């Protein structure tokens, strides 16, 4: 009898050990694995401004390094743009020429030109007087029958030609005195303004050879090295705006109710700082069908979509760096 009890007891021991293991694993999964499901993890980030150039050139010199703190208006780098100097010389020469033409149109003809036109007019008037006297004499002789009609007609034609020449000389003199027409003056002024615009455009390109920081911040990346060529709009460096920090969380819709309202505040733990911070929601957006989702049942009656939630730190002075983990414990 004792032998049978011992055999029965020896069979129960493995069963009890196995049952104990199952219970321990179940309790561990319930208390620990389920607890992990109540944690939402995000990441700190910061707004970055990409610095680029409007014109192509060569990196002549960097004035800052990665990690340098800069102020708005600081010069970050200098570009070498040799073509701009030549274009500036061309634009300046065109401006000077247009200015001279405009001044000429405003001032009109020179004194010498006016005097010359006047002398030509007076000469033409003398020619008319002589032609008129000649015609009068010939006409009298014609009336007496001394000269032929052909001779009279020739002298009359000379008189008419002298009168026409005098009128043309008078017009040239008037034009010299009055100067250019209004349309000519406006055209000359338009050419001058166009030339000034070209000079201003080239000057703006020259200013682009100095890369200026548009904000306070920290240089996080530099892309080309000194001496390398960069194209129009090519990124040269990034400047992080340290006063615009925020955190991003990907939250399933079944856990979104506490974070869906803009202006909602919550607390998050920063492991790197061992500190709890307060944050305010300012952005909520569906990540779309490409985002990770999780079926609520094996039959998949509906899928839980994921939303991106962004929140700013209420305390802007907190020393959070981009990439630090943010933990929300529910």
Coordinates of C-alpha atoms in Angstrom, one line a residue, residues 13-196:
X13 CA 5.3 16.0 -8.4
X14 CA 6.0 16.7 -12.2
X15 CA 2.4 17.7 -12.7
X16 CA 2.5 20.2 -9.8
X17 CA 5.9 21.6 -11.1
X18 CA 4.5 22.0 -14.6
X19 CA 1.3 23.7 -13.2
X20 CA 3.4 26.0 -11.1
X21 CA 5.5 27.0 -14.1
X22 CA 2.4 27.8 -16.1
X23 CA 0.9 29.8 -13.3
X24 CA 4.2 31.8 -12.8
X25 CA 4.5 32.5 -16.6
X26 CA 0.8 33.5 -16.7
X27 CA 1.2 35.9 -13.8
X28 CA 4.4 37.4 -15.3
X29 CA 2.6 37.9 -18.6
X30 CA -0.4 39.5 -16.9
X31 CA 1.6 41.9 -14.6
X32 CA 4.6 42.7 -16.8
X33 CA 3.7 42.2 -20.4
X34 CA 0.3 43.8 -20.0
X35 CA 2.0 46.6 -18.2
X36 CA 4.3 47.3 -21.2
X37 CA 1.1 47.7 -23.3
X38 CA 0.2 50.6 -21.1
X39 CA 3.3 52.5 -22.2
X40 CA 3.3 54.9 -25.2
X41 CA 6.7 55.8 -26.4
X42 CA 7.6 58.9 -28.5
X43 CA 10.6 60.9 -29.5
X44 CA 11.7 64.4 -28.9
X45 CA 12.4 66.6 -32.0
X46 CA 13.2 70.2 -32.9
X47 CA 12.3 72.4 -35.8
X48 CA 15.2 72.7 -38.2
X49 CA 15.9 75.5 -40.8
X50 CA 17.7 74.4 -43.9
X51 CA 20.3 77.0 -45.1
X52 CA 20.9 77.2 -48.9
X53 CA 22.1 79.7 -51.5
X54 CA 20.1 81.4 -54.2
X55 CA 23.0 81.3 -56.7
X56 CA 25.6 78.6 -57.5
X57 CA 29.1 79.0 -56.1
X58 CA 31.9 77.5 -54.2
X59 CA 32.2 77.2 -50.4
X60 CA 35.0 79.6 -49.7
X61 CA 34.9 79.4 -45.9
X62 CA 32.7 78.2 -43.0
X63 CA 32.5 80.6 -40.0
X64 CA 30.7 78.0 -37.7
X65 CA 31.1 74.4 -36.9
X66 CA 28.6 71.6 -36.2
X67 CA 27.3 72.2 -32.7
X68 CA 27.9 76.0 -32.7
X69 CA 25.2 78.2 -31.3
X70 CA 24.3 81.1 -33.6
X71 CA 22.2 84.2 -33.4
X72 CA 19.8 85.6 -36.0
X73 CA 21.8 87.6 -38.5
X74 CA 25.1 85.8 -37.9
X75 CA 27.2 85.0 -41.0
X76 CA 27.5 81.2 -41.3
X77 CA 29.5 80.8 -44.5
X78 CA 31.0 82.7 -47.4
X79 CA 30.5 81.6 -51.0
X80 CA 32.9 82.5 -53.9
X81 CA 30.9 83.6 -57.0
X82 CA 33.4 84.9 -59.6
X83 CA 30.7 85.2 -62.4
X84 CA 28.8 87.8 -60.3
X85 CA 31.7 90.3 -60.4
X86 CA 31.6 90.2 -64.2
X87 CA 27.9 90.6 -64.4
X88 CA 28.0 93.5 -62.0
X89 CA 30.5 95.3 -64.3
X90 CA 28.2 94.7 -67.3
X91 CA 25.1 95.9 -65.4
X92 CA 26.9 99.0 -64.2
X93 CA 28.2 99.9 -67.6
X94 CA 24.6 99.5 -69.0
X95 CA 23.3 101.7 -66.3
X96 CA 25.8 104.5 -67.1
X97 CA 24.9 104.3 -70.8
X98 CA 21.2 104.5 -70.0
X99 CA 21.8 107.4 -67.6
X100 CA 23.6 109.3 -70.3
X101 CA 20.9 108.7 -72.9
X102 CA 18.3 109.8 -70.4
X103 CA 20.2 113.0 -69.5
X104 CA 20.5 113.8 -73.2
X105 CA 16.8 113.3 -73.7
X106 CA 16.0 115.6 -70.8
X107 CA 18.5 118.3 -71.7
X108 CA 17.9 118.2 -75.4
X109 CA 20.4 119.3 -78.1
X110 CA 23.7 120.9 -77.1
X111 CA 24.2 124.7 -77.5
X112 CA 26.5 124.1 -80.5
X113 CA 23.8 122.0 -82.2
X114 CA 21.2 124.7 -81.6
X115 CA 23.5 127.4 -82.9
X116 CA 24.2 125.4 -86.0
X117 CA 20.6 124.8 -86.7
X118 CA 19.9 128.5 -86.3
X119 CA 22.7 129.4 -88.8
X120 CA 21.3 127.0 -91.4
X121 CA 17.8 128.6 -91.0
X122 CA 19.2 132.1 -91.4
X123 CA 21.1 130.9 -94.5
X124 CA 17.9 129.5 -95.9
X125 CA 16.1 132.7 -95.2
X126 CA 18.7 134.7 -97.1
X127 CA 18.3 132.2 -100.0
X128 CA 14.6 132.9 -100.0
X129 CA 15.2 136.7 -100.2
X130 CA 17.6 136.3 -103.1
X131 CA 15.3 134.0 -104.9
X132 CA 12.3 136.3 -104.4
X133 CA 14.2 139.3 -105.8
X134 CA 15.4 137.3 -108.8
X135 CA 11.8 136.1 -109.5
X136 CA 10.5 139.7 -109.2
X137 CA 13.1 141.0 -111.8
X138 CA 12.4 138.1 -114.2
X139 CA 8.7 138.6 -113.8
X140 CA 9.0 142.3 -114.8
X141 CA 11.1 141.4 -117.8
X142 CA 8.6 138.6 -118.8
X143 CA 5.8 141.1 -118.6
X144 CA 7.8 143.4 -121.0
X145 CA 8.4 140.4 -123.3
X146 CA 12.1 140.4 -122.8
X147 CA 12.5 136.9 -121.4
X148 CA 10.7 133.7 -122.3
X149 CA 8.1 131.9 -120.2
X150 CA 10.5 129.0 -119.7
X151 CA 13.1 131.4 -118.0
X152 CA 10.3 132.7 -115.8
X153 CA 9.2 129.2 -114.8
X154 CA 12.8 128.2 -113.9
X155 CA 13.3 131.2 -111.6
X156 CA 9.9 130.6 -110.0
X157 CA 10.9 127.0 -109.3
X158 CA 14.1 128.2 -107.7
X159 CA 12.0 130.5 -105.5
X160 CA 9.7 127.6 -104.4
X161 CA 12.7 125.4 -103.6
X162 CA 14.3 128.1 -101.5
X163 CA 11.1 128.6 -99.6
X164 CA 10.9 124.8 -98.9
X165 CA 14.5 124.7 -97.8
X166 CA 13.8 127.6 -95.4
X167 CA 10.9 125.8 -93.9
X168 CA 12.9 122.6 -93.4
X169 CA 15.7 124.5 -91.7
X170 CA 13.2 126.2 -89.4
X171 CA 11.8 122.8 -88.4
X172 CA 15.3 121.5 -87.6
X173 CA 16.0 124.6 -85.5
X174 CA 12.7 124.3 -83.6
X175 CA 13.4 120.6 -82.9
X176 CA 16.9 121.4 -81.5
X177 CA 15.4 124.1 -79.2
X178 CA 12.5 122.0 -77.9
X179 CA 14.5 118.9 -77.4
X180 CA 13.4 115.2 -77.6
X181 CA 9.7 114.3 -77.9
X182 CA 7.9 113.2 -74.7
X183 CA 7.8 109.6 -75.9
X184 CA 11.5 109.6 -76.4
X185 CA 12.1 111.0 -72.9
X186 CA 9.8 108.3 -71.4
X187 CA 11.6 105.6 -73.4
X188 CA 15.0 106.8 -72.2
X189 CA 13.8 106.9 -68.6
X190 CA 12.4 103.4 -68.9
X191 CA 15.8 102.1 -70.1
X192 CA 17.5 103.8 -67.2
X193 CA 15.1 102.2 -64.7
X194 CA 15.6 98.8 -66.3
X195 CA 19.4 99.2 -66.1
X196 CA 19.1 100.2 -62.4

